[in-house]
Amino acid sequence: MGYTNAGKSTLFNCLTGAGVLASSRMFATLDPKLKAIELPSRRKVLLSDTVGFIRNLPHTLVTSFRATLEEVAQAEVLLHVRDAASTYGEEQKSQVEKVLGELEALDKPRIEVMNKIDLLGEHERQRVLARTQARDGVGTDEVAVSAQTGEGIDALLSAIDRALHSDPVIDAELRVPQHEGAALAAIEAGMVVHRRAYEGNLVRLGVSGPASLLGRLRKFRVRDELNVKETS
Ligand SMILES: Nc1nc2c(ncn2[C@@H]2O[C@H](COP(=O)(O)OP(=O)(O)OP(=O)(O)O)[C@@H](O)[C@H]2O)c(=O)[nH]1
Ligand SMILES: [Mg+2]
């Protein structure tokens, strides 16, 4: 979400363009502004594009606006897309925050996405980059990107991963019989595999993956005491 013309739809297309999941076609049919993407942690999230926030939204419009921006209320993390090249950046930011206040969404986790950094002169560009790097992972995250050139998109995906606290990513050791094709396929599709070793007809995997998926595969988890013993 963000001010009109900040580049929300361009960013949406940039984030969803390359790695759109086949399963997201179902959502695309229901709503073209909703698409599933995969984060570096392998967690899948739905990304939603919203209409632009306009200047001085009349109070009477807020009710209907609320319906349009249902996504904002439902979102777990908000990406506030800002036009880093606009002279009215600060004013636009406070307008957007005012609307977020109306939607009672100010306390949601929020990432400030400074977009259009390709339009900045070198001096201004360094200033924005220095500030966003300084805030990396601390408080409200701030990431500098160009939705047009793709610069900074990987950093943005990592920031989304950091901001998402439901279904956290957990490190685990799994031991799976090789004939458990479905379990092995689920691991390949949904986790990051760090190590893989074969022990007879078992596959031993060092993974990090979403707690929900590890929960479903819990019977294959190697007990923690064992890990400690083997790594120490
Ligand atoms: N140079 C440059 N232009 C960009 C970038 N991102 C978006 N634009 C341009 O900015 C304009 C607005 O982009 P949109 O993606 O339509 O902006 P929006 O926030 O979706 O606009 P609304 O939906 O109308 O609120 C378009 O002309 C884009 O091509 C960027 O990173 N760099
Ligand atoms: Mg748009």
Short mmCIF file of C-alpha atoms and ligand atoms in Angstrom, two decimals:
data_model
loop_
_atom_site.label_atom_id
_atom_site.label_comp_id
_atom_site.label_asym_id
_atom_site.label_seq_id
_atom_site.Cartn_x
_atom_site.Cartn_y
_atom_site.Cartn_z
CA MET A 1 0.00 0.00 0.00
CA GLY A 2 1.04 3.61 -0.27
CA TYR A 3 0.46 6.91 -1.95
CA THR A 4 -0.84 7.14 -5.50
CA ASN A 5 1.91 6.68 -8.10
CA ALA A 6 4.48 5.40 -5.58
CA GLY A 7 4.98 2.30 -7.74
CA LYS A 8 2.88 -0.28 -5.87
CA SER A 9 1.62 -2.10 -8.95
CA THR A 10 5.07 -2.05 -10.57
CA LEU A 11 6.56 -3.52 -7.39
CA PHE A 12 3.76 -6.09 -7.20
CA ASN A 13 4.54 -7.18 -10.76
CA CYS A 14 8.26 -7.20 -10.06
CA LEU A 15 7.83 -9.40 -6.95
CA THR A 16 5.34 -11.75 -8.54
CA GLY A 17 6.61 -11.69 -12.12
CA ALA A 18 9.50 -14.11 -11.97
CA GLY A 19 8.64 -16.65 -9.35
CA VAL A 20 4.86 -16.85 -9.36
CA LEU A 21 3.80 -20.16 -7.97
CA ALA A 22 1.63 -22.33 -10.15
CA SER A 23 -0.78 -22.67 -7.23
CA SER A 24 -1.29 -18.91 -7.25
CA ARG A 25 -3.17 -19.09 -10.53
CA MET A 26 -6.16 -20.11 -8.49
CA PHE A 27 -5.95 -16.86 -6.53
CA ALA A 28 -5.28 -14.83 -9.68
CA THR A 29 -8.58 -15.99 -11.12
CA LEU A 30 -10.38 -14.96 -7.97
CA ASP A 31 -8.55 -11.67 -7.65
CA PRO A 32 -5.82 -10.43 -10.02
CA LYS A 33 -4.38 -8.26 -7.25
CA LEU A 34 -3.62 -11.29 -5.10
CA LYS A 35 -0.69 -13.56 -5.88
CA ALA A 36 1.36 -16.13 -4.02
CA ILE A 37 5.12 -15.75 -3.85
CA GLU A 38 7.84 -17.74 -2.16
CA LEU A 39 10.20 -16.08 0.32
CA PRO A 40 13.89 -17.01 0.77
CA SER A 41 12.83 -19.16 3.79
CA ARG A 42 10.58 -21.11 1.35
CA ARG A 43 7.51 -19.87 3.16
CA LYS A 44 4.72 -18.95 0.80
CA VAL A 45 2.82 -15.73 1.25
CA LEU A 46 -0.01 -14.01 -0.52
CA LEU A 47 0.85 -10.57 -1.79
CA SER A 48 -1.91 -8.07 -2.41
CA ASP A 49 -1.78 -4.83 -4.39
CA THR A 50 -4.02 -2.00 -3.18
CA VAL A 51 -5.35 1.18 -4.71
CA GLY A 52 -3.37 4.33 -4.06
CA PHE A 53 -4.03 6.41 -1.01
CA ILE A 54 -5.11 9.86 -2.06
CA ARG A 55 -4.45 13.23 -0.54
CA ASN A 56 -6.97 14.45 2.05
CA LEU A 57 -9.27 11.52 1.88
CA PRO A 58 -12.63 12.89 3.01
CA HIS A 59 -13.84 11.39 6.25
CA THR A 60 -17.08 10.28 4.61
CA LEU A 61 -15.11 8.18 2.15
CA VAL A 62 -13.24 6.30 4.81
CA THR A 63 -16.12 3.84 5.27
CA SER A 64 -16.13 2.76 1.63
CA PHE A 65 -12.37 2.99 1.51
CA ARG A 66 -12.29 0.58 4.39
CA ALA A 67 -14.06 -2.00 2.23
CA THR A 68 -11.58 -1.47 -0.61
CA LEU A 69 -8.69 -1.83 1.73
CA GLU A 70 -9.88 -4.92 3.51
CA GLU A 71 -6.52 -6.36 2.53
CA VAL A 72 -4.82 -3.85 4.78
CA ALA A 73 -6.86 -5.03 7.75
CA GLN A 74 -6.20 -8.67 6.95
CA ALA A 75 -2.53 -8.32 6.15
CA GLU A 76 0.03 -9.62 8.54
CA VAL A 77 2.71 -7.26 7.25
CA LEU A 78 2.25 -4.01 5.38
CA LEU A 79 4.66 -2.84 2.71
CA HIS A 80 4.49 0.93 2.61
CA VAL A 81 5.69 1.75 -0.89
CA ARG A 82 7.18 5.24 -1.10
CA ASP A 83 8.43 7.26 -4.04
CA ALA A 84 11.98 8.05 -2.95
CA ALA A 85 12.28 10.53 -5.81
CA SER A 86 9.25 12.61 -4.87
CA THR A 87 9.75 16.07 -3.41
CA TYR A 88 6.60 15.52 -1.37
CA GLY A 89 7.80 12.27 0.17
CA GLU A 90 7.38 13.26 3.82
CA GLU A 91 3.96 14.81 3.22
CA GLN A 92 2.82 11.70 1.37
CA LYS A 93 4.11 9.51 4.16
CA SER A 94 2.09 11.36 6.78
CA GLN A 95 -1.00 11.22 4.56
CA VAL A 96 -0.61 7.46 4.29
CA GLU A 97 -0.06 7.09 8.03
CA LYS A 98 -3.18 9.15 8.66
CA VAL A 99 -5.20 6.73 6.54
CA LEU A 100 -3.58 3.77 8.31
CA GLY A 101 -4.71 5.38 11.55
CA GLU A 102 -8.29 5.52 10.20
CA LEU A 103 -8.01 1.86 9.35
CA GLU A 104 -6.59 1.12 12.82
CA ALA A 105 -3.60 -0.49 11.17
CA LEU A 106 -0.79 1.67 12.55
CA ASP A 107 0.49 -0.99 14.90
CA LYS A 108 0.83 -3.68 12.26
CA PRO A 109 4.37 -4.70 11.29
CA ARG A 110 5.34 -2.38 8.44
CA ILE A 111 8.22 -2.23 5.99
CA GLU A 112 9.03 1.12 4.42
CA VAL A 113 9.94 0.42 0.81
CA MET A 114 11.84 3.36 -0.65
CA ASN A 115 11.09 2.80 -4.35
CA LYS A 116 12.43 4.41 -7.53
CA ILE A 117 16.00 4.70 -6.27
CA ASP A 118 17.08 4.45 -9.92
CA LEU A 119 15.81 8.02 -10.31
CA LEU A 120 18.01 9.43 -7.55
CA GLY A 121 21.28 11.24 -8.11
CA GLU A 122 24.34 9.52 -6.68
CA HIS A 123 24.48 11.66 -3.53
CA GLU A 124 20.81 11.22 -2.62
CA ARG A 125 21.01 7.53 -3.51
CA GLN A 126 23.89 6.94 -1.10
CA ARG A 127 21.98 8.78 1.61
CA VAL A 128 18.89 6.58 1.20
CA LEU A 129 20.99 3.39 0.99
CA ALA A 130 22.96 4.29 4.14
CA ARG A 131 19.78 4.96 6.06
CA THR A 132 18.04 1.78 4.97
CA GLN A 133 21.09 -0.34 5.72
CA ALA A 134 21.42 1.21 9.17
CA ARG A 135 17.84 0.21 9.98
CA ASP A 136 18.21 -3.28 8.65
CA GLY A 137 16.30 -5.55 11.01
CA VAL A 138 15.75 -2.92 13.68
CA GLY A 139 12.24 -1.61 14.39
CA THR A 140 10.26 -0.73 11.28
CA ASP A 141 12.37 -2.10 8.49
CA GLU A 142 13.28 0.18 5.63
CA VAL A 143 14.50 -1.14 2.28
CA ALA A 144 15.60 0.77 -0.82
CA VAL A 145 14.49 -0.71 -4.15
CA SER A 146 13.81 0.00 -7.76
CA ALA A 147 10.73 -1.88 -8.90
CA GLN A 148 11.77 -0.93 -12.41
CA THR A 149 15.33 -2.32 -12.44
CA GLY A 150 14.88 -4.97 -9.73
CA GLU A 151 17.60 -3.52 -7.51
CA GLY A 152 17.07 -4.29 -3.82
CA ILE A 153 14.30 -6.84 -4.41
CA ASP A 154 16.23 -9.68 -2.73
CA ALA A 155 16.76 -7.50 0.35
CA LEU A 156 13.04 -6.72 0.37
CA LEU A 157 12.12 -10.42 0.25
CA SER A 158 14.43 -11.06 3.23
CA ALA A 159 12.85 -8.15 5.09
CA ILE A 160 9.40 -9.67 4.52
CA ASP A 161 10.75 -12.95 5.90
CA ARG A 162 12.03 -11.16 9.02
CA ALA A 163 8.73 -9.36 9.56
CA LEU A 164 6.56 -12.47 9.38
CA HIS A 165 6.24 -14.04 12.80
CA SER A 166 3.45 -16.53 12.24
CA ASP A 167 4.61 -19.94 11.17
CA PRO A 168 8.22 -19.23 12.14
CA VAL A 169 11.16 -20.88 10.42
CA ILE A 170 12.82 -23.57 12.54
CA ASP A 171 16.06 -25.54 12.10
CA ALA A 172 15.67 -29.28 12.38
CA GLU A 173 17.20 -32.66 11.63
CA LEU A 174 15.01 -35.17 9.84
CA ARG A 175 15.51 -38.84 9.17
CA VAL A 176 13.20 -40.09 6.43
CA PRO A 177 12.94 -43.57 4.90
CA GLN A 178 13.66 -43.35 1.19
CA HIS A 179 10.30 -44.91 0.32
CA GLU A 180 8.47 -41.96 1.95
CA GLY A 181 8.18 -40.18 -1.39
CA ALA A 182 5.44 -37.77 -0.33
CA ALA A 183 7.35 -36.61 2.76
CA LEU A 184 10.57 -36.16 0.77
CA ALA A 185 8.71 -34.21 -1.90
CA ALA A 186 7.13 -31.98 0.76
CA ILE A 187 10.57 -31.28 2.21
CA GLU A 188 12.01 -30.41 -1.21
CA ALA A 189 9.08 -28.15 -2.00
CA GLY A 190 8.78 -26.37 1.31
CA MET A 191 12.10 -26.19 3.14
CA VAL A 192 15.69 -25.17 2.68
CA VAL A 193 17.85 -28.31 2.80
CA HIS A 194 21.32 -27.55 4.22
CA ARG A 195 22.70 -31.08 4.43
CA ARG A 196 21.74 -34.46 3.09
CA ALA A 197 23.28 -37.83 3.91
CA TYR A 198 22.24 -41.40 3.20
CA GLU A 199 22.19 -43.93 6.04
CA GLY A 200 21.12 -47.27 4.62
CA ASN A 201 17.57 -46.83 3.41
CA LEU A 202 17.19 -43.59 5.36
CA VAL A 203 17.86 -40.03 4.21
CA ARG A 204 19.14 -37.72 6.88
CA LEU A 205 18.48 -34.03 6.25
CA GLY A 206 19.50 -30.84 7.99
CA VAL A 207 16.72 -28.40 7.13
CA SER A 208 15.15 -25.10 8.02
CA GLY A 209 11.49 -24.82 7.30
CA PRO A 210 8.13 -23.48 8.44
CA ALA A 211 6.98 -24.79 11.83
CA SER A 212 3.66 -25.89 10.29
CA LEU A 213 5.36 -28.18 7.78
CA LEU A 214 7.80 -29.51 10.38
CA GLY A 215 4.79 -30.24 12.56
CA ARG A 216 3.29 -32.38 9.85
CA LEU A 217 6.60 -34.24 9.46
CA ARG A 218 7.29 -34.51 13.19
CA LYS A 219 7.52 -38.30 13.18
CA PHE A 220 10.67 -37.95 11.08
CA ARG A 221 12.36 -35.45 13.39
CA VAL A 222 15.55 -36.54 15.09
CA ARG A 223 15.30 -35.83 18.81
CA ASP A 224 17.21 -32.74 20.00
CA GLU A 225 19.37 -34.65 22.54
CA LEU A 226 20.69 -36.64 19.63
CA ASN A 227 21.62 -33.47 17.74
CA VAL A 228 23.48 -32.09 20.72
CA LYS A 229 25.38 -35.34 21.18
CA GLU A 230 26.35 -35.55 17.53
CA THR A 231 27.34 -31.95 16.96
CA SER A 232 29.31 -31.59 20.20
N1 LIG B 1 11.95 5.08 -12.61
C1 LIG B 1 11.09 4.31 -11.94
N2 LIG B 1 9.78 4.41 -12.18
C2 LIG B 1 8.94 3.61 -11.48
C3 LIG B 1 9.43 2.69 -10.51
N3 LIG B 1 8.35 2.06 -10.00
C4 LIG B 1 7.27 2.56 -10.62
N4 LIG B 1 7.62 3.51 -11.52
C5 LIG B 1 6.73 4.30 -12.39
O1 LIG B 1 5.86 5.06 -11.59
C6 LIG B 1 4.57 5.17 -12.18
C7 LIG B 1 3.51 4.68 -11.22
O2 LIG B 1 3.69 3.29 -11.03
P1 LIG B 1 2.52 2.36 -10.52
O3 LIG B 1 3.14 1.06 -10.24
O4 LIG B 1 1.37 2.41 -11.43
O5 LIG B 1 2.15 3.12 -9.18
P2 LIG B 1 0.98 2.75 -8.16
O6 LIG B 1 1.50 3.06 -6.81
O7 LIG B 1 0.49 1.39 -8.40
O8 LIG B 1 -0.13 3.81 -8.56
P3 LIG B 1 -1.70 3.77 -8.15
O9 LIG B 1 -2.18 2.37 -8.23
O10 LIG B 1 -2.34 4.68 -9.15
O11 LIG B 1 -1.79 4.33 -6.77
C8 LIG B 1 4.64 4.35 -13.48
O12 LIG B 1 4.92 5.24 -14.52
C9 LIG B 1 5.81 3.42 -13.23
O13 LIG B 1 6.45 3.03 -14.43
C10 LIG B 1 10.83 2.62 -10.28
O14 LIG B 1 11.35 1.86 -9.45
N5 LIG B 1 11.61 3.46 -11.01
MG MG B 2 -1.46 0.63 -8.80
#
